[in-house]
């Protein structure tokens, strides 16, 4: 799967969005402009707005609309702003020095600018959201922001807790990742005025794709090298955030629990734990990712054949391929 | 003026709000509960929800409504949550160690919990706001959040800038203080379904009261002792935030500019500057506060006589009294 081919149907949409975003951040505050370049320029697949545009185009086709609407374009921008705001604050919270191999805002410009930039982006997105003039979409997206905060808080409260369940992990992943993707896919469909069934399908597609994406990311955190990751291997585990591979490994190798509970204070313990997870945790996590991916694909049944739908299908495969 | 007498007509409303707020924060996250006690327990006059309840009661009387609505109660909670969230993030931004004489969240619990708590409160308030199901109010309040971010950013960009104008100061004060008060007073009126004229009046009342409040606060930062303030005197000036008294003093004493522009790196310079501001900056600032207060009072003309309106009048006087 080639990501350029997948995003081809919405390339022009994405280009326009990129220019609008830079303009929004840069217009009001020179202080943030440098940070904005850093944020919005830092590679990244921009999965969320791509999905908004693809769902917008496929549902517009379903409803015989000649073009997507300005509200759908604005929605894509809001989605990317909210995602970026959460990344910036997350990096401060996790005290993370690099993201996608690039230095983070708070390392480069300080905690102060990072908090400001995050608050500014959240604020702008709330304002744009309010001005979409659609209560259903406002409620959907404000739920996402509440889910984010819940996700941050429950993660902070469960560090190094070996009794964390798969259910708890999926809920946290929903809050931190899938909720935004699900709500934005559904909101894109709302603006095409599709039936309730199709709206629900789009939510399910986004939710399961988001969960698959998160599980894959959590697998790669163990299976890729530091060079591929752009950050040290097993960083989640090191900071006490137990993800799917670790949860499965805890079921299969009893010696892992003591290592995790000691919080890796003894030299070499973290490396031992990473080796165990790689040995007995990855296969089950792959199965979980596959199951979520299948549920995402099943939710596309009501969309008309066409290049937008094909890209939505291919996106699922693209995400899974990274772990095969 | 006695603040207990002013708030008497809404004491029961305020008590119910306090319980609801503690419940909202405490229910989901033990991590934040301690912080919540700190935040919502830390004295404070809770000016914003008091004003929401007073405007709600006075406009309800105007419309012959027997009671205020649940939405008006929810609005008061949202107002206090947004205000508190902004305080918590502000304290991190300003690296402020005490507020109202009590230690701040980020000093007690660290930057991490402070960012989380602020994000959580912003998120909850967005969610409640969306579920008020009223687009006019959603737009009004989301404008406030955008104004906050603008205020934070323009303040950060103008530190130690002696060319800052009174207009720029008022705009910043609007963004940081008056915008929320204005929007919540107007929103309280919206839920009583008053005429457009009264809505505008309530916005003007909140805006000018908020500006008067800010000017008074900025005066007290110079005229009160460290003990009265619960923080060092002239702290705004020390950090480069030039407020009304300094702006007026810069017009009257040419020697002040050099002191400010040197950023007080020489021992004793800050004390010299504070003395100059106290000497030649306070009187003009008092006049400004008085003018704003008069505009606030004028905006109450359309409200029916009664204890709620009387409290709205007295509140203006109460704020002014602090500088006389």
XYZ file of C-alpha atoms in Angstrom:
648
model
C 0.000 0.000 0.000
C 1.303 3.406 -1.008
C 0.147 6.307 1.174
C 0.403 8.753 -1.729
C -1.993 6.641 -3.746
C -4.401 6.413 -0.810
C -4.444 10.168 -0.264
C -4.529 11.041 -3.988
C -8.313 11.663 -4.092
C -7.957 14.379 -1.436
C -4.528 15.848 -2.221
C -5.926 19.217 -3.301
C -8.163 19.339 -0.216
C -5.189 18.649 2.018
C -3.053 21.311 0.387
C -5.745 23.916 0.935
C -6.099 22.813 4.577
C -2.375 23.128 5.189
C -2.369 26.717 3.951
C -5.428 27.605 6.040
C -3.898 26.162 9.200
C -0.650 28.074 8.834
C -2.652 31.191 8.207
C -4.844 30.695 11.302
C -1.896 30.258 13.638
C 0.456 32.732 12.018
C -1.937 35.634 11.570
C -2.465 36.459 15.209
C 0.758 35.619 16.919
C 4.310 35.865 15.705
C 5.328 34.159 18.933
C 3.574 31.001 17.846
C 4.440 31.173 14.184
C 7.806 29.508 14.652
C 6.169 26.902 16.855
C 3.450 26.479 14.235
C 6.002 25.704 11.568
C 7.421 23.155 13.922
C 4.030 21.660 14.718
C 2.313 21.630 11.375
C 5.504 21.132 9.412
C 6.710 18.082 11.287
C 6.003 15.387 8.723
C 3.166 13.300 10.025
C 0.602 11.546 7.909
C -2.260 13.826 8.888
C -4.420 10.763 9.077
C -7.352 12.597 10.660
C -8.060 15.284 8.049
C -7.376 12.767 5.258
C -10.113 10.563 6.724
C -12.482 13.535 7.089
C -12.022 14.422 3.425
C -12.369 10.800 2.282
C -15.571 10.265 4.292
C -16.851 13.654 3.102
C -16.206 12.714 -0.529
C -17.622 9.214 -0.286
C -20.780 10.293 1.553
C -21.213 13.267 -0.812
C -21.118 10.759 -3.682
C -23.741 8.662 -1.864
C -26.036 11.692 -1.632
C -25.339 12.846 -5.205
C -23.707 16.057 -3.989
C -21.464 17.589 -6.664
C -18.831 18.828 -4.174
C -17.979 18.627 -0.495
C -19.052 21.577 1.676
C -17.087 24.388 3.317
C -18.157 23.004 6.680
C -16.494 19.707 5.873
C -13.302 21.602 5.045
C -13.506 23.520 8.286
C -14.098 20.252 10.129
C -10.873 18.809 8.720
C -8.978 21.841 10.033
C -10.633 21.578 13.456
C -9.702 17.907 13.634
C -6.064 18.601 12.895
C -5.963 21.533 15.342
C -7.411 19.458 18.181
C -5.026 16.599 17.439
C -2.052 18.929 17.350
C -3.099 20.694 20.559
C -3.309 17.360 22.353
C 0.123 16.334 21.047
C 1.703 19.548 22.269
C 0.238 19.219 25.768
C 0.981 15.473 25.825
C 4.625 16.154 25.092
C 4.788 18.452 28.101
C 2.946 15.909 30.249
C 5.141 13.026 29.145
C 8.228 15.214 29.138
C 8.889 13.794 25.690
C 11.903 15.255 23.907
C 11.342 14.095 20.363
C 8.351 13.234 18.226
C 8.686 11.606 14.796
C 12.407 12.188 15.219
C 11.964 15.964 15.511
C 12.384 17.943 18.726
C 9.156 18.812 20.484
C 7.799 22.322 21.013
C 8.374 22.335 24.728
C 12.011 21.289 24.339
C 12.651 23.933 21.698
C 10.574 26.811 23.049
C 9.891 25.904 26.676
C 6.876 24.703 28.615
C 5.382 28.172 28.485
C 5.084 28.361 24.707
C 3.938 24.733 24.575
C 1.046 25.375 26.962
C 0.171 28.598 25.151
C 0.264 26.912 21.758
C -1.903 24.031 22.961
C -4.412 26.365 24.629
C -4.505 28.563 21.545
C -5.216 25.618 19.260
C -7.906 24.217 21.565
C -9.461 27.682 21.802
C -9.407 28.258 18.049
C -10.915 24.867 17.396
C -13.725 25.518 19.928
C -14.455 28.776 18.213
C -14.526 27.288 14.712
C -16.571 24.413 16.031
C -19.188 26.738 17.544
C -19.383 28.557 14.236
C -20.135 25.385 12.268
C -23.648 26.067 13.593
C -24.493 22.399 14.026
C -25.350 21.163 17.505
C -24.920 17.472 16.613
C -21.334 18.078 15.478
C -20.569 20.430 18.387
C -21.652 17.716 20.823
C -19.706 15.002 19.005
C -16.461 16.952 19.029
C -16.804 18.355 22.538
C -17.209 14.755 23.727
C -13.811 14.067 22.136
C -12.160 16.838 24.114
C -13.691 15.485 27.314
C -12.475 11.986 26.337
C -8.939 13.321 25.828
C -8.849 14.741 29.325
C -10.243 11.483 30.754
C -7.621 9.528 28.819
C -4.747 11.685 30.067
C -5.987 11.407 33.622
C -6.656 7.658 33.667
C -3.241 7.040 32.090
C -1.584 9.197 34.735
C -3.402 7.258 37.461
C -2.532 3.744 36.197
C 1.216 3.888 35.645
C 3.063 0.610 36.308
C -0.227 -1.018 37.308
C 0.035 -4.670 36.148
C -3.641 -5.288 36.849
C -4.693 -3.049 33.978
C -7.139 -4.997 31.786
C -7.409 -5.203 28.023
C -10.776 -3.481 28.402
C -9.124 -0.647 30.335
C -6.459 -0.379 27.653
C -9.078 -0.199 24.887
C -11.021 2.448 26.781
C -7.895 4.530 27.243
C -7.023 4.077 23.560
C -10.532 5.077 22.634
C -10.227 8.239 24.709
C -6.768 9.181 23.526
C -6.965 8.188 19.860
C -10.102 6.581 18.495
C -12.658 9.033 19.859
C -11.414 11.936 17.729
C -11.161 9.822 14.567
C -14.624 8.323 15.130
C -16.273 11.667 15.871
C -14.636 13.374 12.896
C -15.604 10.614 10.463
C -19.180 10.755 11.742
C -19.246 14.570 11.642
C -18.052 14.554 8.029
C -21.013 12.277 7.257
C -23.415 14.555 9.191
C -22.580 17.412 6.819
C -23.431 15.215 3.831
C -26.850 14.712 5.466
C -26.747 10.909 5.223
C -29.069 8.528 7.081
C -28.585 7.740 10.785
C -27.319 4.241 9.828
C -24.514 5.604 7.697
C -23.559 8.110 10.401
C -23.254 5.246 12.900
C -21.231 3.226 10.379
C -18.806 6.128 9.925
C -18.392 6.414 13.692
C -17.670 2.671 13.882
C -15.211 2.867 10.994
C -13.300 5.693 12.659
C -13.396 4.071 16.068
C -12.089 0.659 14.969
C -9.559 2.164 12.589
C -8.360 4.358 15.448
C -8.047 1.402 17.809
C -6.199 -0.651 15.161
C -3.892 2.307 14.611
C -3.178 2.621 18.330
C -2.514 -1.115 18.773
C -0.159 -1.066 15.781
C 1.646 1.957 17.198
C 1.997 0.201 20.520
C 3.401 -2.899 18.806
C 5.930 -0.857 16.833
C 7.108 0.735 20.066
C 8.548 -2.719 20.846
C 9.427 -4.198 17.465
C 11.091 -1.242 15.758
C 14.593 0.001 16.372
C 15.333 3.335 18.012
C 16.338 4.657 14.611
C 13.026 3.661 13.005
C 11.012 5.025 15.923
C 12.850 8.316 16.237
C 12.791 7.709 20.018
C 14.075 5.004 22.385
C 12.449 1.573 22.135
C 9.876 0.635 24.791
C 9.436 4.213 25.937
C 5.801 3.630 26.929
C 6.810 0.702 29.095
C 9.715 2.634 30.591
C 7.339 5.381 31.700
C 4.862 2.867 33.111
C 2.227 3.099 30.373
C 1.238 -0.542 29.833
C -0.051 -1.137 26.310
C -1.531 -4.168 24.505
C 1.746 -6.094 23.925
C 2.676 -5.782 27.608
C -0.808 -6.708 28.805
C -0.750 -9.878 26.672
C 2.806 -10.687 27.732
C 1.864 -10.352 31.409
C -0.626 -13.193 30.845
C 1.980 -15.451 29.260
C 5.136 -14.856 31.294
C 4.781 -14.549 35.059
C 8.271 -13.108 35.494
C 7.319 -9.892 33.716
C 5.146 -8.569 36.551
C 8.002 -8.212 39.037
C 10.126 -6.383 36.478
C 7.365 -3.886 35.722
C 6.387 -3.409 39.346
C 9.991 -2.601 40.259
C 9.632 0.309 37.795
C 12.933 -0.706 36.140
C 15.076 0.822 38.810
C 17.679 -1.936 38.400
C 19.998 -1.565 35.408
C 19.047 -4.012 32.644
C 15.490 -4.675 33.891
C 13.865 -2.564 31.205
C 15.784 -4.400 28.474
C 14.732 -7.771 29.961
C 11.098 -6.665 30.039
C 11.217 -5.415 26.441
C 12.679 -8.770 25.369
C 9.863 -10.678 27.109
C 7.181 -8.512 25.524
C 8.779 -8.989 22.114
C 8.865 -12.739 22.691
C 5.338 -13.434 24.003
C 3.256 -10.257 23.677
C 3.380 -9.299 20.022
C 1.389 -12.106 18.400
C -1.762 -11.578 20.476
C -1.517 -7.828 19.917
C -1.302 -8.419 16.157
C -4.477 -10.496 16.321
C -6.194 -7.680 18.201
C -5.123 -5.147 15.566
C -6.428 -7.458 12.819
C -9.810 -7.813 14.575
C -10.199 -4.073 14.939
C -9.211 -3.603 11.288
C -11.853 -6.122 10.185
C -14.534 -4.261 12.136
C -13.461 -1.009 10.484
C -13.752 -2.579 7.015
C -17.186 -4.045 7.786
C -18.491 -0.556 8.616
C -17.834 0.624 5.038
C -20.572 -1.610 3.572
C -23.047 1.224 2.947
C -20.694 3.490 0.961
C -20.834 3.624 -2.850
C -17.929 2.153 -4.836
C -15.461 4.776 -5.941
C -11.970 6.089 -5.318
C -12.849 7.636 -1.941
C -14.259 4.392 -0.570
C -11.313 2.461 -2.017
C -8.951 4.754 -0.139
C -10.869 4.184 3.097
C -10.420 0.431 2.552
C -6.769 0.797 1.640
C -6.125 2.981 4.684
C -7.020 0.056 6.941
C -4.640 -2.197 5.079
C -1.917 0.467 5.128
C -2.100 0.703 8.898
C -1.943 -3.066 9.345
C 0.923 -3.527 6.902
C 3.262 -1.728 9.257
C 3.228 -4.742 11.560
C 3.545 -7.441 8.860
C -20.434 47.689 50.937
C -20.598 44.237 52.460
C -19.988 41.361 50.042
C -22.175 39.019 52.095
C -25.108 41.405 51.731
C -24.475 41.708 47.977
C -24.417 37.954 47.443
C -27.329 37.250 49.833
C -29.969 36.955 47.072
C -27.982 34.100 45.463
C -26.429 32.370 48.498
C -28.449 29.179 48.056
C -27.642 29.123 44.324
C -23.952 29.466 45.095
C -23.985 26.698 47.674
C -25.580 24.300 45.198
C -23.025 25.291 42.564
C -20.099 24.623 44.914
C -21.341 21.100 45.600
C -21.895 20.403 41.917
C -18.408 21.589 41.002
C -16.687 19.426 43.589
C -18.745 16.499 42.396
C -17.855 17.074 38.723
C -14.135 17.155 39.382
C -14.001 14.563 42.139
C -16.152 11.887 40.522
C -13.863 10.964 37.664
C -10.395 11.452 38.966
C -8.965 10.951 42.414
C -5.737 12.428 41.068
C -7.455 15.766 40.623
C -9.617 15.676 43.720
C -6.887 17.007 45.975
C -6.117 19.646 43.395
C -9.828 20.431 43.120
C -10.047 21.102 46.832
C -7.134 23.423 46.410
C -8.650 25.158 43.409
C -12.279 25.503 44.343
C -11.559 25.812 48.050
C -9.097 28.667 47.763
C -11.229 31.517 49.045
C -11.969 33.774 46.128
C -15.089 35.814 45.738
C -16.487 33.732 42.876
C -17.498 36.975 41.260
C -18.400 35.315 37.951
C -21.055 32.818 39.067
C -22.472 35.367 41.516
C -23.004 37.744 38.581
C -24.543 34.956 36.465
C -27.055 34.198 39.217
C -27.837 37.886 39.842
C -28.384 38.586 36.130
C -30.413 35.375 35.850
C -32.630 36.402 38.784
C -33.068 39.997 37.676
C -33.879 39.107 34.055
C -36.182 36.287 35.206
C -38.051 38.897 37.263
C -38.221 41.118 34.180
C -39.836 38.271 32.209
C -42.138 37.222 35.052
C -40.445 33.833 35.361
C -41.082 32.236 38.762
C -37.606 30.663 39.039
C -34.258 30.665 37.228
C -33.610 27.716 34.882
C -31.323 24.689 35.152
C -29.419 26.027 32.169
C -28.642 29.208 34.064
C -27.310 27.073 36.929
C -25.203 25.065 34.540
C -23.933 28.293 32.995
C -22.736 29.520 36.403
C -20.761 26.263 36.825
C -19.282 26.532 33.329
C -18.227 30.108 34.031
C -16.430 29.134 37.222
C -14.787 26.109 35.555
C -13.455 28.181 32.666
C -12.181 30.869 35.026
C -10.477 28.289 37.234
C -8.926 26.500 34.251
C -7.460 29.746 33.023
C -6.065 30.551 36.492
C -4.377 27.160 36.734
C -2.726 27.471 33.314
C -1.874 31.131 33.966
C -0.051 30.188 37.141
C 2.101 27.757 35.187
C 2.704 30.356 32.494
C 3.595 33.070 34.974
C 5.424 30.615 37.208
C 3.421 32.129 40.032
C 3.961 30.493 43.413
C 1.054 31.838 45.405
C -2.446 33.038 44.597
C -4.656 34.755 47.173
C -1.922 33.857 49.655
C -2.326 30.106 49.021
C 0.171 27.989 47.122
C -0.728 27.323 43.497
C -1.535 23.930 41.998
C 1.615 23.732 39.954
C 3.811 24.475 42.960
C 2.032 21.887 45.097
C 1.421 19.145 42.551
C 3.742 19.962 39.681
C 3.304 21.329 36.184
C 1.919 18.008 35.015
C -1.116 17.991 37.298
C -1.641 21.708 36.672
C -1.820 21.216 32.902
C -4.044 18.168 33.325
C -6.366 19.964 35.725
C -6.646 22.967 33.416
C -7.259 20.798 30.355
C -9.814 18.739 32.249
C -11.736 21.827 33.358
C -11.670 23.351 29.871
C -12.828 20.020 28.425
C -15.645 19.589 30.926
C -16.825 23.115 30.371
C -16.852 22.617 26.569
C -18.900 19.500 27.037
C -21.420 21.120 29.369
C -21.555 24.105 27.081
C -22.351 21.956 24.043
C -25.101 20.281 26.021
C -26.782 23.578 26.878
C -28.174 23.165 23.359
C -28.099 26.851 22.580
C -25.975 28.006 19.673
C -26.020 31.682 20.714
C -24.541 30.834 24.120
C -22.079 28.309 22.673
C -20.751 31.004 20.347
C -20.577 33.613 23.099
C -18.585 31.397 25.444
C -16.313 29.890 22.804
C -15.385 33.456 21.848
C -14.263 33.925 25.453
C -11.941 30.945 25.275
C -10.466 32.295 22.052
C -10.074 35.703 23.727
C -8.224 34.104 26.660
C -5.691 32.545 24.362
C -5.262 35.839 22.483
C -4.801 37.637 25.794
C -2.171 35.206 27.034
C -0.310 35.455 23.759
C -0.398 39.226 23.363
C 0.748 39.615 26.986
C 3.622 37.221 26.387
C 4.623 39.184 23.286
C 4.564 42.651 24.881
C 6.617 42.214 28.060
C 8.624 45.302 29.106
C 7.332 47.163 26.043
C 6.986 50.807 27.109
C 5.120 51.694 23.925
C 2.085 49.689 24.962
C -1.006 51.938 24.675
C -3.973 52.317 26.981
C -6.042 50.862 24.165
C -3.774 47.812 24.012
C -4.035 47.445 27.784
C -7.840 47.603 27.649
C -7.944 45.057 24.844
C -5.718 42.693 26.801
C -7.845 43.239 29.916
C -10.948 42.561 27.877
C -9.472 39.313 26.611
C -8.158 38.127 29.948
C -10.941 39.274 32.285
C -13.884 41.216 30.903
C -14.754 38.923 27.994
C -15.778 36.018 30.242
C -17.780 38.237 32.606
C -19.522 39.990 29.701
C -20.341 36.774 27.867
C -21.646 35.043 30.989
C -23.855 37.974 31.987
C -25.276 38.088 28.457
C -25.723 34.311 28.352
C -27.626 34.368 31.645
C -29.950 36.921 30.023
C -30.295 34.776 26.874
C -31.767 31.944 28.966
C -34.373 34.336 30.398
C -35.346 35.054 26.780
C -35.126 38.825 27.162
C -35.087 41.316 24.270
C -31.964 41.918 22.198
C -31.510 45.325 23.879
C -31.358 43.834 27.358
C -28.930 41.148 26.158
C -26.629 43.863 24.836
C -26.998 45.814 28.106
C -25.989 42.751 30.114
C -22.922 42.261 27.904
C -21.977 45.922 28.443
C -22.531 45.657 32.197
C -20.261 42.600 32.422
C -17.650 44.092 30.143
C -17.307 47.419 31.950
C -17.549 45.809 35.385
C -14.808 43.409 34.300
C -12.592 46.230 33.066
C -13.160 48.225 36.268
C -12.303 45.110 38.264
C -9.093 44.596 36.329
C -7.989 48.225 36.644
C -8.666 48.106 40.394
C -6.690 44.894 40.697
C -3.822 46.470 38.799
C -3.914 49.517 41.088
C -3.889 47.360 44.224
C -0.835 45.532 42.904
C 1.002 48.813 43.576
C -0.817 50.341 46.519
C -1.258 47.340 48.806
C 1.417 45.778 50.971
C 2.852 42.322 50.319
C 0.837 41.076 53.289
C -2.450 42.422 51.923
C -1.715 41.126 48.428
C -0.558 37.664 49.467
C 2.254 38.128 46.941
C 5.110 40.603 46.422
C 4.161 44.164 45.477
C 4.527 45.215 41.841
C 4.768 41.633 40.627
C 3.166 42.473 37.273
C 5.699 45.214 36.687
C 8.557 42.975 37.790
C 7.575 40.385 35.178
C 7.211 43.050 32.497
C 3.430 43.138 32.335
C 2.682 46.863 32.080
C -0.761 47.721 33.461
C -2.814 50.943 33.677
C -0.917 52.620 36.567
C 2.420 52.060 34.800
C 1.099 53.217 31.438
C -0.176 56.464 32.996
C 3.040 56.931 34.997
C 5.129 56.519 31.832
C 3.308 59.576 30.436
C 4.058 61.686 33.506
C 7.604 60.749 34.491
C 10.157 60.310 31.721
C 12.661 58.561 33.981
C 10.419 55.505 34.345
C 10.999 54.247 30.791
C 14.695 53.551 31.274
C 14.029 51.664 34.483
C 11.421 49.443 32.842
C 13.455 48.889 29.692
C 16.431 47.757 31.755
C 14.096 45.003 33.044
C 15.132 45.805 36.622
C 18.412 43.994 36.395
C 20.068 46.530 38.683
C 19.327 46.118 42.395
C 16.842 48.730 43.616
C 15.488 49.641 40.154
C 12.229 47.773 40.663
C 11.620 49.572 43.958
C 12.339 52.939 42.298
C 9.885 52.155 39.507
C 7.168 51.054 41.941
C 7.616 54.318 43.851
C 7.230 56.370 40.656
C 4.090 54.513 39.648
C 2.635 55.019 43.116
C 3.462 58.711 42.909
C 2.166 59.627 39.443
C 0.262 56.653 37.999
C -2.470 55.831 40.493
C -4.748 58.861 40.174
C -5.324 58.507 36.423
C -5.895 54.789 36.860
C -8.518 55.508 39.520
C -10.311 57.838 37.121
C -10.281 55.101 34.493
C -11.772 52.595 36.948
C -14.479 55.118 37.876
C -15.355 55.683 34.196
C -15.671 51.963 33.549
C -17.784 51.567 36.689
C -20.131 54.354 35.538
C -20.603 52.646 32.179
C -21.419 49.390 33.968
C -24.049 51.118 36.105
C -25.608 52.819 33.080
C -26.165 49.431 31.446
C -28.509 48.353 34.257
C -31.197 50.862 33.270
C -33.545 48.249 31.746
C -33.686 45.919 34.754
C -36.616 45.942 37.175
C -36.055 47.265 40.700
C -35.467 44.475 43.190
C -32.807 42.852 45.339
C -31.014 41.243 42.383
C -30.645 44.558 40.543
C -29.612 46.279 43.763
C -26.850 43.708 44.200
C -25.667 44.306 40.632
C -25.451 48.032 41.460
C -23.739 47.405 44.787
C -21.242 45.057 43.182
C -19.892 47.933 41.093
C -19.519 50.064 44.192
C -17.921 47.175 46.104
C -15.252 46.806 43.444
C -14.495 50.526 43.393
C -14.370 50.831 47.172
C -11.231 48.767 47.288
C -9.269 51.689 45.832
C -10.829 54.450 47.941
